[in-house]
PDB file of C-alpha atoms and ligand atoms in Angstrom:
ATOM      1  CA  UNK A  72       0.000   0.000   0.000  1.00 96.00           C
ATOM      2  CA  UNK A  73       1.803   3.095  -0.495  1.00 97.00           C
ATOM      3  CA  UNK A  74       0.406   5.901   1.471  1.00 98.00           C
ATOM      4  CA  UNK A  75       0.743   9.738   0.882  1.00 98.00           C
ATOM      5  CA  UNK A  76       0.462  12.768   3.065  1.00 98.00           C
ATOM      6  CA  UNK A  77      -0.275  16.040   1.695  1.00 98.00           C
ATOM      7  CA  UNK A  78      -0.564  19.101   3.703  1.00 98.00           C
ATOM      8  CA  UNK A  79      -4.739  19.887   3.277  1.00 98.00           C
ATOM      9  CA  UNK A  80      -7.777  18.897   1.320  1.00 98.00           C
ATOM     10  CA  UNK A  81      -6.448  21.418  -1.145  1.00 98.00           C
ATOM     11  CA  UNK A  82      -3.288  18.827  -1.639  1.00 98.00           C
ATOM     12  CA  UNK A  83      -5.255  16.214  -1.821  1.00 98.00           C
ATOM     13  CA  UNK A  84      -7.630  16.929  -4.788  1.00 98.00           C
ATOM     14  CA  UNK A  85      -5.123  18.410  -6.970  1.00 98.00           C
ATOM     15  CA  UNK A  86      -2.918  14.619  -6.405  1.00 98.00           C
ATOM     16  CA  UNK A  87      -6.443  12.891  -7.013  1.00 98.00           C
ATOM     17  CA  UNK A  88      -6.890  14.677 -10.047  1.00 98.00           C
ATOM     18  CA  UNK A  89      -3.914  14.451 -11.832  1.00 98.00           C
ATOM     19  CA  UNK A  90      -3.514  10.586 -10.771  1.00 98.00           C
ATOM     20  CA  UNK A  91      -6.565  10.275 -12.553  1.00 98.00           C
ATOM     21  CA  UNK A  92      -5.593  12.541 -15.606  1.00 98.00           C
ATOM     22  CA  UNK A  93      -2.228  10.661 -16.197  1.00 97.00           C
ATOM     23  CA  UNK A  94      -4.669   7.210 -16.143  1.00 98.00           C
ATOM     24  CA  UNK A  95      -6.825   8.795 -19.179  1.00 98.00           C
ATOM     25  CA  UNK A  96      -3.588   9.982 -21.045  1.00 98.00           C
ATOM     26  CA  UNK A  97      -2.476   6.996 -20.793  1.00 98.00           C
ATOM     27  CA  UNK A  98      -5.181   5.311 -21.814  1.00 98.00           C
ATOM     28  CA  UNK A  99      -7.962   7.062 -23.360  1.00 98.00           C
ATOM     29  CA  UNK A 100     -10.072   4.013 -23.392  1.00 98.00           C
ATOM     30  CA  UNK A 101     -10.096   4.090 -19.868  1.00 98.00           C
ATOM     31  CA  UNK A 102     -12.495   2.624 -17.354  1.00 98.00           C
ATOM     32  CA  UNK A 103     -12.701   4.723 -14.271  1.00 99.00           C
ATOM     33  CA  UNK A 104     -14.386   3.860 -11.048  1.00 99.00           C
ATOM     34  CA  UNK A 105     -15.965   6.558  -9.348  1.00 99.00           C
ATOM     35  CA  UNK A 106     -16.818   7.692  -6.140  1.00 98.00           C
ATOM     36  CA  UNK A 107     -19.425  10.323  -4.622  1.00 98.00           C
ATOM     37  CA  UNK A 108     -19.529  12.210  -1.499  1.00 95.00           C
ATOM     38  CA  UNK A 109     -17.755  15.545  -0.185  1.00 96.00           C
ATOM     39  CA  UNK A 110     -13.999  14.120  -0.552  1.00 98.00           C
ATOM     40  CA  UNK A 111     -13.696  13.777  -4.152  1.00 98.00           C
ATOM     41  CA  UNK A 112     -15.568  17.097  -4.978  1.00 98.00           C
ATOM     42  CA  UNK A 113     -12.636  19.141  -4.848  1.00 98.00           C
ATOM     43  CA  UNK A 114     -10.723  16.364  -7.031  1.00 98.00           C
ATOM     44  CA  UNK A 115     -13.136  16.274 -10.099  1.00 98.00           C
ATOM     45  CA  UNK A 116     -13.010  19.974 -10.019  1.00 98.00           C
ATOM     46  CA  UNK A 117      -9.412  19.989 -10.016  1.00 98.00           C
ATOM     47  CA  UNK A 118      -9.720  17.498 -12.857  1.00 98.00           C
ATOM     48  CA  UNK A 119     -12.245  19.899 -15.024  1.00 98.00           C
ATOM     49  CA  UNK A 120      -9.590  22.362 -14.809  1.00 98.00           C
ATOM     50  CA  UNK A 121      -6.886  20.017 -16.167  1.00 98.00           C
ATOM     51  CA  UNK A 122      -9.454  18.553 -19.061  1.00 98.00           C
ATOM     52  CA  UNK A 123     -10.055  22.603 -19.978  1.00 97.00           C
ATOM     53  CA  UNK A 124      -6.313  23.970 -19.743  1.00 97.00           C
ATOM     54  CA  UNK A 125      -4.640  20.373 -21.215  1.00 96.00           C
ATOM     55  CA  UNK A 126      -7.168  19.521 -23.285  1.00 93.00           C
ATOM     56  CA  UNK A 127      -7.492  16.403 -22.327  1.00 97.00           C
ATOM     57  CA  UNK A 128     -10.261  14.443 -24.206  1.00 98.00           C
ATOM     58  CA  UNK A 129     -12.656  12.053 -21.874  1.00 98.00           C
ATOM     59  CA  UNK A 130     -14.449  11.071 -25.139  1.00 98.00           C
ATOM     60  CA  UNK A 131     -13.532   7.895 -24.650  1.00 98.00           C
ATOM     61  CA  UNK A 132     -13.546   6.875 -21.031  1.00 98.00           C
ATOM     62  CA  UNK A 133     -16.558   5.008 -19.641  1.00 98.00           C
ATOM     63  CA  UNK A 134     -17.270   5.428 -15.727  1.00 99.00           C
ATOM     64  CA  UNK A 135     -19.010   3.058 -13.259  1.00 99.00           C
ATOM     65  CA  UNK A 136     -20.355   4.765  -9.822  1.00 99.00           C
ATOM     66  CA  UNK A 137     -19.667   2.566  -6.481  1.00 98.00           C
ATOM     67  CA  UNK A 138     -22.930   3.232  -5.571  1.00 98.00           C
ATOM     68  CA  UNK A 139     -26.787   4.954  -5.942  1.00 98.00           C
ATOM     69  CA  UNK A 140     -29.589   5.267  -2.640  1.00 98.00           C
ATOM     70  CA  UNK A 141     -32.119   2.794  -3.593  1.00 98.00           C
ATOM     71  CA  UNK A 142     -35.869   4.260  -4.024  1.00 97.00           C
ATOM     72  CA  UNK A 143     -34.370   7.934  -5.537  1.00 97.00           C
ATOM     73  CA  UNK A 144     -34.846   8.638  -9.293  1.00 97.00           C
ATOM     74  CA  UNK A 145     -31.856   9.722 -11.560  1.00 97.00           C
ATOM     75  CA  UNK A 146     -33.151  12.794 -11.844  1.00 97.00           C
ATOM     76  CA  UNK A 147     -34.114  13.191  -8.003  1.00 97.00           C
ATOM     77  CA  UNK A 148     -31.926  16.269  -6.629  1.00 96.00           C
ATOM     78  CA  UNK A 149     -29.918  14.086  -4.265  1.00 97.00           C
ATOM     79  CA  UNK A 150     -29.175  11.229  -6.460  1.00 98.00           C
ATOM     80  CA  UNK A 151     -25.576  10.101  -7.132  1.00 98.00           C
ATOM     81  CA  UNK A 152     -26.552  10.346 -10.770  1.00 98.00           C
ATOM     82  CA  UNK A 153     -27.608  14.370 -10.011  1.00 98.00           C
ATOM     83  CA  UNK A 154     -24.165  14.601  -8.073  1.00 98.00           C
ATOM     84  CA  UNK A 155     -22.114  13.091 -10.793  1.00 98.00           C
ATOM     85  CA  UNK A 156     -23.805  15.088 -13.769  1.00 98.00           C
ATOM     86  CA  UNK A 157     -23.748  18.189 -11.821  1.00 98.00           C
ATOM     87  CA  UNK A 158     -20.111  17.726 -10.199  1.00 98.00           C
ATOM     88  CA  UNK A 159     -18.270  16.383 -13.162  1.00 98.00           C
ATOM     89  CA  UNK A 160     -19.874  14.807 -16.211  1.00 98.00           C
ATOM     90  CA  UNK A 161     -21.759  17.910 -17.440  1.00 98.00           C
ATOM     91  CA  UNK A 162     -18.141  19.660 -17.594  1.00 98.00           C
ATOM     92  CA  UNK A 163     -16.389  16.710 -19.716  1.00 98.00           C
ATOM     93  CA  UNK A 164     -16.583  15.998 -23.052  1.00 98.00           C
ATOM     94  CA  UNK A 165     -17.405  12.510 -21.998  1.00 98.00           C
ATOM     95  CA  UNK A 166     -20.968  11.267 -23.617  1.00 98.00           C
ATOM     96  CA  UNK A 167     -23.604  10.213 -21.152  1.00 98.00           C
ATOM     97  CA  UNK A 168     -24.110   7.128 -21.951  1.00 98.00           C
ATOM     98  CA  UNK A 169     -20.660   5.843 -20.950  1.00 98.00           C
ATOM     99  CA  UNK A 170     -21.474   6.843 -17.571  1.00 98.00           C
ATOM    100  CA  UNK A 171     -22.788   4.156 -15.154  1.00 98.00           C
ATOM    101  CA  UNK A 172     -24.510   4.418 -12.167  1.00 98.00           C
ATOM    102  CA  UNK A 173     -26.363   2.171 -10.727  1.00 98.00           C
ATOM    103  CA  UNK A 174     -30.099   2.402 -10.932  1.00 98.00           C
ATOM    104  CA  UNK A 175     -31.499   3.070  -7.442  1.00 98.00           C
ATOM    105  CA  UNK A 176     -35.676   3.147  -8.319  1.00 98.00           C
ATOM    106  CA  UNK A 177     -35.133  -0.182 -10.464  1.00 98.00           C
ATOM    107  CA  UNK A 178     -38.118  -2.236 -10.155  1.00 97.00           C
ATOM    108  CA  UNK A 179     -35.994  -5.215  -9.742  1.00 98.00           C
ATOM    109  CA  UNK A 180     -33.368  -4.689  -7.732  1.00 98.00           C
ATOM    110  CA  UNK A 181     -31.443  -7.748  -7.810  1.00 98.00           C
ATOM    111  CA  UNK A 182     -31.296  -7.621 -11.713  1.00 98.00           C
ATOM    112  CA  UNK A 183     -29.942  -4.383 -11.451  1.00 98.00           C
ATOM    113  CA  UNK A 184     -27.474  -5.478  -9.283  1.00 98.00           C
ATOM    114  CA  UNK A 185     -26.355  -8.446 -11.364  1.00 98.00           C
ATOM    115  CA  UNK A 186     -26.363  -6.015 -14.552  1.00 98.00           C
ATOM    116  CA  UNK A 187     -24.295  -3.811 -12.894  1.00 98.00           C
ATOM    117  CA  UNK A 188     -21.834  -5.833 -12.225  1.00 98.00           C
ATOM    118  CA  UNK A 189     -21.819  -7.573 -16.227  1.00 98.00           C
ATOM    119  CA  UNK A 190     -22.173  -4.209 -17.714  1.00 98.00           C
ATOM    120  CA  UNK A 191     -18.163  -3.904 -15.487  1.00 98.00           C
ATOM    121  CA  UNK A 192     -17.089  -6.568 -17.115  1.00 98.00           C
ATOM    122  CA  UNK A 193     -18.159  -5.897 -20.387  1.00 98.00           C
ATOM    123  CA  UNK A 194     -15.780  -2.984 -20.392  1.00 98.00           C
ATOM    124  CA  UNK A 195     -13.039  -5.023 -19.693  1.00 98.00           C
ATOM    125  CA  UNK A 196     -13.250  -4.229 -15.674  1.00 98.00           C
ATOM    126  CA  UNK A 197     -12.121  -0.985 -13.547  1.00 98.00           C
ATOM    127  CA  UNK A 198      -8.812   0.088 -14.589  1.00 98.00           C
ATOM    128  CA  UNK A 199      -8.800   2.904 -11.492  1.00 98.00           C
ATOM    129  CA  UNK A 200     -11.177   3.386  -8.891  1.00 99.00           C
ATOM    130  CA  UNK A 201     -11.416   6.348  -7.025  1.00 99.00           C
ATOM    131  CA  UNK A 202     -12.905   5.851  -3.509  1.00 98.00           C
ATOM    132  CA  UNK A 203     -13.582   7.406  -0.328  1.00 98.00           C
ATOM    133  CA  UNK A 204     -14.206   6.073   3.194  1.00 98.00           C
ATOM    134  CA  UNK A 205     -16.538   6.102   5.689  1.00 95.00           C
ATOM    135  CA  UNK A 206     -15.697   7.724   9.698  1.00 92.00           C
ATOM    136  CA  UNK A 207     -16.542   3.820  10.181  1.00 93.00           C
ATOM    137  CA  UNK A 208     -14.121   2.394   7.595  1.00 96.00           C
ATOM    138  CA  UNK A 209     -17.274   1.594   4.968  1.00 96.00           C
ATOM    139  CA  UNK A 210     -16.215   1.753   1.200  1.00 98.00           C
ATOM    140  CA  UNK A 211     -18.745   2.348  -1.246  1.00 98.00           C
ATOM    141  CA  UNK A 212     -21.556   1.391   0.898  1.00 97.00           C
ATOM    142  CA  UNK A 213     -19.727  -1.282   2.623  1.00 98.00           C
ATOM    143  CA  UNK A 214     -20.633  -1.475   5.702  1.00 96.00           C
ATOM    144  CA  UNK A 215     -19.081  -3.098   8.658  1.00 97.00           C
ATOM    145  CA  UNK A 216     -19.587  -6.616   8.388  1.00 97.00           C
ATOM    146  CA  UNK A 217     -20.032  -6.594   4.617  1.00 98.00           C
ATOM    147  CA  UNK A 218     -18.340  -9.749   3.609  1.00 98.00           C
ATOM    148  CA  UNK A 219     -14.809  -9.432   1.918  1.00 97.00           C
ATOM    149  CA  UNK A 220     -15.778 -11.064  -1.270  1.00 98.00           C
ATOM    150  CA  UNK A 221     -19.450  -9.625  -1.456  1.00 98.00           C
ATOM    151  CA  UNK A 222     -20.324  -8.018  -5.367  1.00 98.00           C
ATOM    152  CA  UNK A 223     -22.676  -5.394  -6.127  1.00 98.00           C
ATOM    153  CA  UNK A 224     -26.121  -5.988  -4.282  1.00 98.00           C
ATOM    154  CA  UNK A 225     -28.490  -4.092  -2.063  1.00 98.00           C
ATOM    155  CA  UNK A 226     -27.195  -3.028   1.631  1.00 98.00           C
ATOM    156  CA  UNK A 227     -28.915  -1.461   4.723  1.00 97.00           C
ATOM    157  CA  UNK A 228     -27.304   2.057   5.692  1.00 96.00           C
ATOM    158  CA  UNK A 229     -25.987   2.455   9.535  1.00 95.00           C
ATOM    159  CA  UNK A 230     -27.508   4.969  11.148  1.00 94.00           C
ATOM    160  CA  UNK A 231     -23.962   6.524  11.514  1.00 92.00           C
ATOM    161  CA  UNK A 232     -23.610   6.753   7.897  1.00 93.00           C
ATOM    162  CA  UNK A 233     -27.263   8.347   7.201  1.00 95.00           C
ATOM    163  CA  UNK A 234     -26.502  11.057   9.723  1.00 94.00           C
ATOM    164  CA  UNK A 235     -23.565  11.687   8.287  1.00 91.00           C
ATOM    165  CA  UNK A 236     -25.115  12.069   4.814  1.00 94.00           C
ATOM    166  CA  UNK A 237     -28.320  14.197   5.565  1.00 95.00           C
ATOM    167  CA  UNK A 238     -26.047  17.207   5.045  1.00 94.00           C
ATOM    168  CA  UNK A 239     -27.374  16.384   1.798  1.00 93.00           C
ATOM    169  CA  UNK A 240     -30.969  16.291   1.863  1.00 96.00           C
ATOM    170  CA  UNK A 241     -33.083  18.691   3.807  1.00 95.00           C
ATOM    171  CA  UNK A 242     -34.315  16.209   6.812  1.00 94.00           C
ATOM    172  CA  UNK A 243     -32.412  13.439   8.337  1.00 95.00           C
ATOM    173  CA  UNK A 244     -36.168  11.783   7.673  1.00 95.00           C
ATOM    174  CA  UNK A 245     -35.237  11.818   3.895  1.00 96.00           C
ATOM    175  CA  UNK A 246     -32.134  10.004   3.899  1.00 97.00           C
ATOM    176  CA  UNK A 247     -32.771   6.731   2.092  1.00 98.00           C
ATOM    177  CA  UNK A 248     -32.255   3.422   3.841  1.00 97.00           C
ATOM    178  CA  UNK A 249     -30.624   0.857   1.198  1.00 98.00           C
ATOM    179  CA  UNK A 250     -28.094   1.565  -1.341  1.00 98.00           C
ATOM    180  CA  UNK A 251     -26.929  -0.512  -4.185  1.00 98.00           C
ATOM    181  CA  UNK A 252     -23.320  -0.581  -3.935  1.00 98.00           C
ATOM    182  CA  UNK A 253     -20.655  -2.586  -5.635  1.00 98.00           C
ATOM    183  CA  UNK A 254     -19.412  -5.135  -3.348  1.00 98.00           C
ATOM    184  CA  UNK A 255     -16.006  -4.960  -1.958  1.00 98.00           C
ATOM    185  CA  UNK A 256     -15.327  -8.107  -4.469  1.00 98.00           C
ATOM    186  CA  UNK A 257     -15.959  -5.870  -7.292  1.00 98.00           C
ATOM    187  CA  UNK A 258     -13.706  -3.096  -6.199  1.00 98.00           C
ATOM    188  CA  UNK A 259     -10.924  -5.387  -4.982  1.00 98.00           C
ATOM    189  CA  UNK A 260     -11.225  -6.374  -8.895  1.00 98.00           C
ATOM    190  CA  UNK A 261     -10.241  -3.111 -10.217  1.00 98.00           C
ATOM    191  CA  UNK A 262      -6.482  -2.624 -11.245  1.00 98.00           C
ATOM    192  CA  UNK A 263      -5.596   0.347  -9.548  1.00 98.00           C
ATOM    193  CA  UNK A 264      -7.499   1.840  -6.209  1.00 98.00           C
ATOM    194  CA  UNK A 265      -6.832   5.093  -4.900  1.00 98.00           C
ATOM    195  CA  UNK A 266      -8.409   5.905  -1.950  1.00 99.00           C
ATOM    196  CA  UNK A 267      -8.921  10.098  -0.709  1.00 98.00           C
ATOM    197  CA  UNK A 268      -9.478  11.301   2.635  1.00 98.00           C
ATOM    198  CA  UNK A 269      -9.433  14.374   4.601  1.00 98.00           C
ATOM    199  CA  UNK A 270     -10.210  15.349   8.318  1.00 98.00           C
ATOM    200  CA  UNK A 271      -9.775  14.171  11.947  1.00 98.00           C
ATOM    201  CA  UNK A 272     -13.224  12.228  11.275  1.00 96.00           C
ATOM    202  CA  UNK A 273     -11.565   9.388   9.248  1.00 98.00           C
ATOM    203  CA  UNK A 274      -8.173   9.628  11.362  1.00 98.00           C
ATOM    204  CA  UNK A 275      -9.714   5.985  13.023  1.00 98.00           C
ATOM    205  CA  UNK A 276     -10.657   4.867   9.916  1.00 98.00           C
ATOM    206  CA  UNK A 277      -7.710   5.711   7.782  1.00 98.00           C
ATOM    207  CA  UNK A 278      -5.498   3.950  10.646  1.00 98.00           C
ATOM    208  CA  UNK A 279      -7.469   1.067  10.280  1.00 98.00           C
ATOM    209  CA  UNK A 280      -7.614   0.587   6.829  1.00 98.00           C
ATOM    210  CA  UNK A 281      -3.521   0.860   6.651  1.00 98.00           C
ATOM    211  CA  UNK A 282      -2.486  -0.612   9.960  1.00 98.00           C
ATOM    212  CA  UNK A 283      -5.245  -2.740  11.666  1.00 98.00           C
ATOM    213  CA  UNK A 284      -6.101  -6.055  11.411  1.00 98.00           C
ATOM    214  CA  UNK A 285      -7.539  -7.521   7.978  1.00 98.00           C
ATOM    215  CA  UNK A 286     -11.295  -7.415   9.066  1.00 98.00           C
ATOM    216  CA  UNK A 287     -14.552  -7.339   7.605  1.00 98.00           C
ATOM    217  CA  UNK A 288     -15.737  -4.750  10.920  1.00 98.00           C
ATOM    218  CA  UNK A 289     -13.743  -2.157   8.739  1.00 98.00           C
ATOM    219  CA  UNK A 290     -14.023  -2.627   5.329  1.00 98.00           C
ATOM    220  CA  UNK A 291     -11.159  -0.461   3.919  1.00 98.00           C
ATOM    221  CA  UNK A 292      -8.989  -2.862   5.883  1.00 98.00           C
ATOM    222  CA  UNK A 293      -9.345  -5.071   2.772  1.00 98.00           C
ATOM    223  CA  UNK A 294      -7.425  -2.647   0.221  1.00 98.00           C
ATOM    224  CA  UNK A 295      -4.611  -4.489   2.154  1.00 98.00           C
ATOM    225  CA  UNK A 296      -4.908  -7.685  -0.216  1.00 97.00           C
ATOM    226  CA  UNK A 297      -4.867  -5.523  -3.014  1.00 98.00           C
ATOM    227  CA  UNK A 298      -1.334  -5.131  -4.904  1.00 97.00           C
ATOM    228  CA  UNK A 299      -2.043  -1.769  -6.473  1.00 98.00           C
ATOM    229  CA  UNK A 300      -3.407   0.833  -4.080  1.00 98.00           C
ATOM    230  CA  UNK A 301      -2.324   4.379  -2.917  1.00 98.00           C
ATOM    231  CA  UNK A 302      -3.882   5.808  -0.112  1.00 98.00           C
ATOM    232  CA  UNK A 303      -3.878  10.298  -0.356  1.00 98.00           C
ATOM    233  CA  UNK A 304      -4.891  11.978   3.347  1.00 98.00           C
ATOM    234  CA  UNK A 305      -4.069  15.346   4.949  1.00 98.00           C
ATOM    235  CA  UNK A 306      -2.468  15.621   7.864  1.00 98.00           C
ATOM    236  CA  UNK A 307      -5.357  15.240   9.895  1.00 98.00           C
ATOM    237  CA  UNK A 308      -6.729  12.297   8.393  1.00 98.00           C
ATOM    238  CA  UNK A 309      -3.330  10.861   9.037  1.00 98.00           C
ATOM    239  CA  UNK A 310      -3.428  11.835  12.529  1.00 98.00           C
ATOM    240  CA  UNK A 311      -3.584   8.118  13.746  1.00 98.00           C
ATOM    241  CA  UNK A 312      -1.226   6.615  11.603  1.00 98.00           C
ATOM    242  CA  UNK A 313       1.651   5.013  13.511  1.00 98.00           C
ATOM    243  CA  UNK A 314       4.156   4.878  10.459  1.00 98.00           C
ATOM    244  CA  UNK A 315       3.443   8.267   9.356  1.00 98.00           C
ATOM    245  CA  UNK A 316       7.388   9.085   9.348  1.00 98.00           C
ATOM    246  CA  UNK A 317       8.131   5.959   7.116  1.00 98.00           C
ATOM    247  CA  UNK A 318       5.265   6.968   4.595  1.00 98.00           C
ATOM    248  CA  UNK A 319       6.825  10.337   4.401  1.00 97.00           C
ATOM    249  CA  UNK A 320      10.537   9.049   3.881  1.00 97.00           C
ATOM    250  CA  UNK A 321       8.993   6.388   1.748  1.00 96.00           C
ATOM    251  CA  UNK A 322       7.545   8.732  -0.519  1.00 95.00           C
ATOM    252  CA  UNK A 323      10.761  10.932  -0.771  1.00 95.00           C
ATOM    253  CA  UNK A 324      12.393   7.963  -1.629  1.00 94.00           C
ATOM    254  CA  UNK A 325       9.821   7.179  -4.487  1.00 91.00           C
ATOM    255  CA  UNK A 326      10.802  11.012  -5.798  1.00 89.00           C
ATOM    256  CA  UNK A 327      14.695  10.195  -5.414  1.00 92.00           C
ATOM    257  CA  UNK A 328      15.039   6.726  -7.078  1.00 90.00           C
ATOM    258  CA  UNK A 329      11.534   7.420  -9.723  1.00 80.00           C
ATOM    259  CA  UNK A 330      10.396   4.133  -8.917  1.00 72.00           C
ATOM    260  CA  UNK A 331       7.570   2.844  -7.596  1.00 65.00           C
ATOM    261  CA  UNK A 332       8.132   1.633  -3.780  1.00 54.00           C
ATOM    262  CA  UNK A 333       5.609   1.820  -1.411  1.00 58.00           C
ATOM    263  CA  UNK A 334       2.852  -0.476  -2.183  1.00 67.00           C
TER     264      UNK A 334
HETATM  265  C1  F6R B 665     -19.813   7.489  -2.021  1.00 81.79           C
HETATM  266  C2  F6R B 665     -19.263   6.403  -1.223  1.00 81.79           C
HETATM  267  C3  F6R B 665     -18.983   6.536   0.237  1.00 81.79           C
HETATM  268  C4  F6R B 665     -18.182   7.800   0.570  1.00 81.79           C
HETATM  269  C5  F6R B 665     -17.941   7.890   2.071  1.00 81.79           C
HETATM  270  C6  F6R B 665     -17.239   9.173   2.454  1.00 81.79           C
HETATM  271  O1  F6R B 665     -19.972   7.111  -3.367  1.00 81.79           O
HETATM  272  O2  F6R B 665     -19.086   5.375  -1.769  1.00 81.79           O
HETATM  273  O3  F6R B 665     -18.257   5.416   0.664  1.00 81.79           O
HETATM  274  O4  F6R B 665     -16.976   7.791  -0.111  1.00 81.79           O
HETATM  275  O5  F6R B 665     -19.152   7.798   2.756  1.00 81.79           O
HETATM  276  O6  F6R B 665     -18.066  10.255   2.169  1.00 81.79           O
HETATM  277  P1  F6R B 665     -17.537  11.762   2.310  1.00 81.79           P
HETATM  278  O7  F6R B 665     -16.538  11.965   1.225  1.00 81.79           O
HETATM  279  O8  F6R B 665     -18.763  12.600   2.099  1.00 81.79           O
HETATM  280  O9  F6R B 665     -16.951  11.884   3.661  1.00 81.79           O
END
């Protein structure tokens, strides 16, 4: 796992972005994996500015969403689908219709869930996914408990994690109950996970997910099977992190040789 500290959210985003960018110059055929949420806002606006000022083309990239509140229309103001037009899409050149999110007011759920995840593999899988994390280690809508090899299917929000989303909606009444999220299978899957994070409020989790036990109590815990995964925080999201000092001499070291160490 090779883990990054950057001074603020600020930091963050603009190493988010241009992780991403570099993936889509790389390979314009690109399958991203993206996340919602207030982390990555500041990314995919970092990454609008970089598709404006370097021209770079998202024509050809097709996006998958980890995850959509079941019961809420696409065009219902707090969808992920609303969120993901409204934060990024409608600022790309990329057409709609190679962006995937999963359906949330599909009238059978479990198809959607299955078609979601063939409609991944059809595209020849995730080649990056962005993600964030939860304050109680949940990825995607992972939570606690969810099993280690689980796909995309319907889960029950914790309470925790509804209270911490009704910043979105305008009562704590309206925050949906389910979500249909891909499984932490289908993200494990991907090629390339980079996971963004900012605050004291995922200090616990972020110190979990790097140096705690493998577990399925915190999900992020898992990216530890994973060979290909970078981990971007600000200092206080790296508040708990016991190695911090090695991550930081680690990453110089990255700079000094220009090789990839860390993971
Ligand atoms: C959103 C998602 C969630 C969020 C997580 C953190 O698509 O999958 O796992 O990444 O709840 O949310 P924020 O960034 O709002 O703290």
């Amino acid at each position: 796992m090779r883990i990054v500290i950057q001074s603020d959210a600020s930091a963050v985003a603009a190493f988010a972005a241009r992780e991403i960018a570099n993936q889509v110059a790389y390979k314009p055929h690109s399958c991203l994996g993206l996340a919602t949420g207030g982390t990555p806002v500041g990314a995919y606006r970092e990454l609008i500015q970089i598709h404006r000022t370097s021209h770079l083309s998202f024509a050809n990239v097709t996006t998958f969403n980890l995850d959509e509140y079941v019961g809420l229309t696409a065009n219902h103001p707090c969808s992920y689908r609303t969120f993901m037009n409204e934060h990024l899409f409608s600022h790309l050149d990329i057409p709609l219709n190679q962006t995937f999110v999963p359906i949330g007011d599909a009238s059978d759920l479990v198809t959607e869930c299955i078609a979601y995840e063939e409609r991944i593999g059809l595209a020849g899988g995730i080649d990056l996914q962005l993600l964030g994390i939860g304050s109680d280690g949940h990825i995607a809508f992972n939570e606690p408990g969810s099993s280690l090899g689980s796909r995309t299917r319907v889960k029950t929000l914790l309470q925790q994690t509804r209270i911490d989303n009704a910043r979105f909606f305008d009562s704590m009444d309206l925050v949906p109950t389910s979500a249909i999220t891909m499984g932490i299978g289908t993200i494990l899957d991907s090629k390339a996970i980079l996971l963004i994070a900012c605050g004291e409020g995922k200090a616990e989790a972020i110190a979990g997910a790097a140096e705690g036990p493998l577990s399925a109590s915190l999900p992020a815990s898992s990216l530890q099977m994973h060979p290909c995964v970078t981990l971007v925080v600000d200092e206080s999201a790296a508040s708990g992190l016991m190695r911090a000092d090695y991550y930081r001499m680690s990453e110089r070291e990255r700079h000094r040789l220009e090789v990839g160490t860390g993971q």
